[in-house]
Amino acid sequence: MNQAIAFYVLSAFILGFAVLVVSTRNTVHAVLYLVLNFLAVAALYVLLTAQFLAVIQVLVYAGGIVVLYLFVVMLVNLKRPPEDHSAPQRHSWIGFGLSGLVLLELAVIIGYGSIAPPGPANAQNTDLAMYNVEKIGMLLYTDYLIPFEVASMLLLVAMVGAIILAKREL
Amino acid sequence: MITPTHYMLLSTALFIIGVLGVMLRRNIIVIFMSIELILNAVNINLIAFSYQLQNGIGQVFAIFVIAVAAAEAAVGLGIILAFYRNKETINIDEMSVMRW
């Protein structure tokens, strides 16, 4: 029962802040709403007993990526918002139609999926919840060692690429 | 009782909000933030099933998704800065230099 209340409250926060991110005119406000959205998602991870992921979410998303966005918003410093000047070829109803189509497709997939029998019943306070960091660490450094190293290479390449792109001259 | 279907509906709604942002907004920074929302929707799905099946692999994949999102944000924002330096705009309608 408590879990249901927490789920619905957090869902309302997540979706409400997501709508605000997409619809706010002021870009700085949109970035700040994004922080609140990420924090609500982190709380949802705690509800799902993924404590390590919740900490990573706060550190990497709400701490790192959002600061990067804020820096770019400040550096770009627009006099006129891009939405102001009119584009005659812009048809927003096409965007609505295509998004509605994707929603319909996903709803059909979930509808078919929920007919199928559910998986094994979830037991509270099992190993994954109690030894979350240990389990994740064991998986990362044994079965998924090579993807882990590839991800570290990807981050290195992204760092070099970002520096080269942002430099004025090489 | 909260079933995985609830979490899937939540992540679907978040995904659709992100897709709407990508399709309707002209500001490329907002479009990048919408992509982050989409990646968050994916992560919610992965962790909901990790909880349901009591299997840590879903959380490992969520960590990979977060790593890729960080790399994408760094490179994408670098591209935005380089573009803004040349064109003085972040409207995607004016980003047509690579179009044939």
PDB file of C-alpha atoms in Angstrom, chain A:
ATOM      1  CA  MET A   1       0.000   0.000   0.000  1.00  0.00           C
ATOM      2  CA  ASN A   2       2.761   2.425   0.975  1.00  0.00           C
ATOM      3  CA  GLN A   3       4.658   1.339  -2.091  1.00  0.00           C
ATOM      4  CA  ALA A   4       1.659   2.187  -4.283  1.00  0.00           C
ATOM      5  CA  ILE A   5       1.302   5.662  -2.749  1.00  0.00           C
ATOM      6  CA  ALA A   6       5.026   6.341  -3.209  1.00  0.00           C
ATOM      7  CA  PHE A   7       4.870   5.100  -6.795  1.00  0.00           C
ATOM      8  CA  TYR A   8       1.953   7.323  -7.770  1.00  0.00           C
ATOM      9  CA  VAL A   9       3.374  10.421  -6.073  1.00  0.00           C
ATOM     10  CA  LEU A  10       6.791   9.919  -7.697  1.00  0.00           C
ATOM     11  CA  SER A  11       5.181   9.215 -11.081  1.00  0.00           C
ATOM     12  CA  ALA A  12       3.217  12.452 -10.844  1.00  0.00           C
ATOM     13  CA  PHE A  13       6.428  14.358 -10.050  1.00  0.00           C
ATOM     14  CA  ILE A  14       8.397  12.674 -12.856  1.00  0.00           C
ATOM     15  CA  LEU A  15       5.766  13.274 -15.529  1.00  0.00           C
ATOM     16  CA  GLY A  16       4.904  16.789 -14.335  1.00  0.00           C
ATOM     17  CA  PHE A  17       8.519  17.942 -14.341  1.00  0.00           C
ATOM     18  CA  ALA A  18       9.105  16.241 -17.708  1.00  0.00           C
ATOM     19  CA  VAL A  19       6.201  18.206 -19.206  1.00  0.00           C
ATOM     20  CA  LEU A  20       7.622  21.403 -17.701  1.00  0.00           C
ATOM     21  CA  VAL A  21      11.089  20.637 -19.168  1.00  0.00           C
ATOM     22  CA  VAL A  22       9.620  20.273 -22.634  1.00  0.00           C
ATOM     23  CA  SER A  23       7.136  23.164 -22.476  1.00  0.00           C
ATOM     24  CA  THR A  24       8.976  25.948 -20.602  1.00  0.00           C
ATOM     25  CA  ARG A  25      10.096  28.873 -22.794  1.00  0.00           C
ATOM     26  CA  ASN A  26      13.004  29.896 -20.578  1.00  0.00           C
ATOM     27  CA  THR A  27      15.853  27.427 -21.164  1.00  0.00           C
ATOM     28  CA  VAL A  28      17.456  27.966 -17.736  1.00  0.00           C
ATOM     29  CA  HIS A  29      14.143  27.091 -16.053  1.00  0.00           C
ATOM     30  CA  ALA A  30      13.905  23.981 -18.244  1.00  0.00           C
ATOM     31  CA  VAL A  31      17.353  22.841 -17.054  1.00  0.00           C
ATOM     32  CA  LEU A  32      16.357  23.368 -13.410  1.00  0.00           C
ATOM     33  CA  TYR A  33      13.139  21.375 -13.931  1.00  0.00           C
ATOM     34  CA  LEU A  34      15.332  18.645 -15.421  1.00  0.00           C
ATOM     35  CA  VAL A  35      17.253  18.455 -12.108  1.00  0.00           C
ATOM     36  CA  LEU A  36      13.974  17.950 -10.201  1.00  0.00           C
ATOM     37  CA  ASN A  37      12.919  15.301 -12.714  1.00  0.00           C
ATOM     38  CA  PHE A  38      16.205  13.405 -12.247  1.00  0.00           C
ATOM     39  CA  LEU A  39      15.882  13.570  -8.457  1.00  0.00           C
ATOM     40  CA  ALA A  40      12.363  12.105  -8.642  1.00  0.00           C
ATOM     41  CA  VAL A  41      13.671   9.317 -10.881  1.00  0.00           C
ATOM     42  CA  ALA A  42      16.440   8.645  -8.332  1.00  0.00           C
ATOM     43  CA  ALA A  43      13.772   8.321  -5.615  1.00  0.00           C
ATOM     44  CA  LEU A  44      11.952   5.836  -7.843  1.00  0.00           C
ATOM     45  CA  TYR A  45      15.189   3.806  -8.081  1.00  0.00           C
ATOM     46  CA  VAL A  46      15.326   3.659  -4.275  1.00  0.00           C
ATOM     47  CA  LEU A  47      11.743   2.389  -4.324  1.00  0.00           C
ATOM     48  CA  LEU A  48      12.916  -0.346  -6.705  1.00  0.00           C
ATOM     49  CA  THR A  49      15.775  -1.225  -4.274  1.00  0.00           C
ATOM     50  CA  ALA A  50      18.446  -0.054  -6.728  1.00  0.00           C
ATOM     51  CA  GLN A  51      20.286   2.159  -4.242  1.00  0.00           C
ATOM     52  CA  PHE A  52      23.568   2.212  -6.170  1.00  0.00           C
ATOM     53  CA  LEU A  53      21.809   3.378  -9.338  1.00  0.00           C
ATOM     54  CA  ALA A  54      20.024   6.089  -7.345  1.00  0.00           C
ATOM     55  CA  VAL A  55      23.360   7.453  -6.100  1.00  0.00           C
ATOM     56  CA  ILE A  56      24.816   7.287  -9.626  1.00  0.00           C
ATOM     57  CA  GLN A  57      21.736   9.077 -10.957  1.00  0.00           C
ATOM     58  CA  VAL A  58      22.165  11.948  -8.502  1.00  0.00           C
ATOM     59  CA  LEU A  59      25.937  12.187  -9.008  1.00  0.00           C
ATOM     60  CA  VAL A  60      26.149  11.820 -12.782  1.00  0.00           C
ATOM     61  CA  TYR A  61      22.830  13.238 -14.003  1.00  0.00           C
ATOM     62  CA  ALA A  62      21.739  15.817 -11.432  1.00  0.00           C
ATOM     63  CA  GLY A  63      25.334  16.715 -10.593  1.00  0.00           C
ATOM     64  CA  GLY A  64      27.379  16.390 -13.761  1.00  0.00           C
ATOM     65  CA  ILE A  65      25.295  16.460 -16.914  1.00  0.00           C
ATOM     66  CA  VAL A  66      22.962  19.224 -15.718  1.00  0.00           C
ATOM     67  CA  VAL A  67      25.899  21.487 -14.826  1.00  0.00           C
ATOM     68  CA  LEU A  68      27.218  20.893 -18.350  1.00  0.00           C
ATOM     69  CA  TYR A  69      23.821  21.964 -19.757  1.00  0.00           C
ATOM     70  CA  LEU A  70      23.756  25.069 -17.554  1.00  0.00           C
ATOM     71  CA  PHE A  71      27.241  26.049 -18.744  1.00  0.00           C
ATOM     72  CA  VAL A  72      26.175  25.757 -22.374  1.00  0.00           C
ATOM     73  CA  VAL A  73      22.960  27.745 -21.762  1.00  0.00           C
ATOM     74  CA  MET A  74      24.976  30.514 -20.119  1.00  0.00           C
ATOM     75  CA  LEU A  75      27.661  30.502 -22.852  1.00  0.00           C
ATOM     76  CA  VAL A  76      25.151  30.578 -25.689  1.00  0.00           C
ATOM     77  CA  ASN A  77      23.287  33.574 -24.144  1.00  0.00           C
ATOM     78  CA  LEU A  78      20.483  34.083 -26.663  1.00  0.00           C
ATOM     79  CA  LYS A  79      19.017  37.507 -27.234  1.00  0.00           C
ATOM     80  CA  ARG A  80      15.923  36.138 -28.942  1.00  0.00           C
ATOM     81  CA  PRO A  81      14.538  32.691 -28.190  1.00  0.00           C
ATOM     82  CA  PRO A  82      14.608  30.397 -31.234  1.00  0.00           C
ATOM     83  CA  GLU A  83      10.849  29.788 -31.027  1.00  0.00           C
ATOM     84  CA  ASP A  84      10.041  33.438 -31.709  1.00  0.00           C
ATOM     85  CA  HIS A  85      10.729  33.838 -35.402  1.00  0.00           C
ATOM     86  CA  SER A  86       8.238  32.011 -37.519  1.00  0.00           C
ATOM     87  CA  ALA A  87       9.070  29.127 -39.819  1.00  0.00           C
ATOM     88  CA  PRO A  88       6.389  28.788 -42.510  1.00  0.00           C
ATOM     89  CA  GLN A  89       7.275  25.172 -43.277  1.00  0.00           C
ATOM     90  CA  ARG A  90       6.809  24.147 -39.634  1.00  0.00           C
ATOM     91  CA  HIS A  91       3.865  21.789 -39.055  1.00  0.00           C
ATOM     92  CA  SER A  92       3.614  20.927 -35.399  1.00  0.00           C
ATOM     93  CA  TRP A  93       0.607  18.666 -36.010  1.00  0.00           C
ATOM     94  CA  ILE A  94       2.932  16.245 -37.866  1.00  0.00           C
ATOM     95  CA  GLY A  95       5.004  16.022 -34.692  1.00  0.00           C
ATOM     96  CA  PHE A  96       1.894  15.391 -32.607  1.00  0.00           C
ATOM     97  CA  GLY A  97       0.683  12.759 -35.092  1.00  0.00           C
ATOM     98  CA  LEU A  98       3.998  10.875 -35.176  1.00  0.00           C
ATOM     99  CA  SER A  99       4.316  10.979 -31.367  1.00  0.00           C
ATOM    100  CA  GLY A 100       0.746   9.708 -31.042  1.00  0.00           C
ATOM    101  CA  LEU A 101       1.585   6.885 -33.430  1.00  0.00           C
ATOM    102  CA  VAL A 102       4.596   5.865 -31.291  1.00  0.00           C
ATOM    103  CA  LEU A 103       2.382   6.028 -28.175  1.00  0.00           C
ATOM    104  CA  LEU A 104      -0.182   3.787 -29.842  1.00  0.00           C
ATOM    105  CA  GLU A 105       2.499   1.286 -30.866  1.00  0.00           C
ATOM    106  CA  LEU A 106       3.981   1.140 -27.362  1.00  0.00           C
ATOM    107  CA  ALA A 107       0.495   0.811 -25.833  1.00  0.00           C
ATOM    108  CA  VAL A 108      -0.232  -2.148 -28.105  1.00  0.00           C
ATOM    109  CA  ILE A 109       3.080  -3.779 -27.155  1.00  0.00           C
ATOM    110  CA  ILE A 110       2.391  -3.313 -23.432  1.00  0.00           C
ATOM    111  CA  GLY A 111      -1.200  -4.512 -23.919  1.00  0.00           C
ATOM    112  CA  TYR A 112      -0.025  -7.750 -25.480  1.00  0.00           C
ATOM    113  CA  GLY A 113       2.752  -8.104 -22.913  1.00  0.00           C
ATOM    114  CA  SER A 114       0.422  -7.783 -19.932  1.00  0.00           C
ATOM    115  CA  ILE A 115      -1.762 -10.641 -21.216  1.00  0.00           C
ATOM    116  CA  ALA A 116       1.233 -12.984 -20.915  1.00  0.00           C
ATOM    117  CA  PRO A 117       1.773 -14.618 -17.490  1.00  0.00           C
ATOM    118  CA  PRO A 118       3.875 -12.569 -15.062  1.00  0.00           C
ATOM    119  CA  GLY A 119       7.365 -13.569 -13.984  1.00  0.00           C
ATOM    120  CA  PRO A 120       8.312 -15.041 -10.627  1.00  0.00           C
ATOM    121  CA  ALA A 121       6.851 -13.273  -7.606  1.00  0.00           C
ATOM    122  CA  ASN A 122       9.176 -10.642  -6.181  1.00  0.00           C
ATOM    123  CA  ALA A 123      10.370 -11.400  -2.688  1.00  0.00           C
ATOM    124  CA  GLN A 124      11.176  -8.431  -0.466  1.00  0.00           C
ATOM    125  CA  ASN A 125      14.637  -7.975   1.074  1.00  0.00           C
ATOM    126  CA  THR A 126      16.428 -10.511  -1.035  1.00  0.00           C
ATOM    127  CA  ASP A 127      20.126 -10.527  -1.850  1.00  0.00           C
ATOM    128  CA  LEU A 128      19.881  -7.956  -4.624  1.00  0.00           C
ATOM    129  CA  ALA A 129      18.294  -5.413  -2.291  1.00  0.00           C
ATOM    130  CA  MET A 130      20.562  -6.129   0.693  1.00  0.00           C
ATOM    131  CA  TYR A 131      23.908  -6.395  -1.128  1.00  0.00           C
ATOM    132  CA  ASN A 132      23.125  -4.096  -4.024  1.00  0.00           C
ATOM    133  CA  VAL A 133      26.581  -2.565  -4.576  1.00  0.00           C
ATOM    134  CA  GLU A 134      28.329  -5.901  -4.086  1.00  0.00           C
ATOM    135  CA  LYS A 135      26.100  -7.665  -6.622  1.00  0.00           C
ATOM    136  CA  ILE A 136      26.474  -4.911  -9.217  1.00  0.00           C
ATOM    137  CA  GLY A 137      30.223  -4.774  -8.701  1.00  0.00           C
ATOM    138  CA  MET A 138      30.592  -8.556  -9.086  1.00  0.00           C
ATOM    139  CA  LEU A 139      28.589  -8.486 -12.323  1.00  0.00           C
ATOM    140  CA  LEU A 140      30.510  -5.495 -13.699  1.00  0.00           C
ATOM    141  CA  TYR A 141      33.956  -6.950 -13.001  1.00  0.00           C
ATOM    142  CA  THR A 142      33.265 -10.554 -13.990  1.00  0.00           C
ATOM    143  CA  ASP A 143      30.590 -11.162 -16.635  1.00  0.00           C
ATOM    144  CA  TYR A 144      30.516  -7.627 -18.026  1.00  0.00           C
ATOM    145  CA  LEU A 145      34.206  -6.747 -17.739  1.00  0.00           C
ATOM    146  CA  ILE A 146      34.747  -6.167 -21.465  1.00  0.00           C
ATOM    147  CA  PRO A 147      31.631  -3.974 -21.941  1.00  0.00           C
ATOM    148  CA  PHE A 148      32.780  -2.057 -18.862  1.00  0.00           C
ATOM    149  CA  GLU A 149      36.190  -1.406 -20.412  1.00  0.00           C
ATOM    150  CA  VAL A 150      34.566  -0.466 -23.725  1.00  0.00           C
ATOM    151  CA  ALA A 151      32.375   2.046 -21.863  1.00  0.00           C
ATOM    152  CA  SER A 152      35.476   3.573 -20.292  1.00  0.00           C
ATOM    153  CA  MET A 153      37.063   3.879 -23.753  1.00  0.00           C
ATOM    154  CA  LEU A 154      33.841   5.515 -25.005  1.00  0.00           C
ATOM    155  CA  LEU A 155      34.012   8.088 -22.211  1.00  0.00           C
ATOM    156  CA  LEU A 156      37.670   8.807 -23.043  1.00  0.00           C
ATOM    157  CA  VAL A 157      36.851   9.271 -26.735  1.00  0.00           C
ATOM    158  CA  ALA A 158      33.892  11.516 -25.837  1.00  0.00           C
ATOM    159  CA  MET A 159      36.124  13.637 -23.617  1.00  0.00           C
ATOM    160  CA  VAL A 160      38.716  14.094 -26.381  1.00  0.00           C
ATOM    161  CA  GLY A 161      35.977  14.810 -28.917  1.00  0.00           C
ATOM    162  CA  ALA A 162      34.281  17.388 -26.704  1.00  0.00           C
ATOM    163  CA  ILE A 163      37.568  19.216 -26.129  1.00  0.00           C
ATOM    164  CA  ILE A 164      38.379  19.266 -29.856  1.00  0.00           C
ATOM    165  CA  LEU A 165      34.873  20.449 -30.782  1.00  0.00           C
ATOM    166  CA  ALA A 166      34.811  23.208 -28.191  1.00  0.00           C
ATOM    167  CA  LYS A 167      38.295  24.541 -28.936  1.00  0.00           C
ATOM    168  CA  ARG A 168      38.392  27.664 -31.039  1.00  0.00           C
ATOM    169  CA  GLU A 169      41.422  26.605 -33.058  1.00  0.00           C
ATOM    170  CA  LEU A 170      43.482  23.439 -32.985  1.00  0.00           C
TER     171      LEU A 170
END
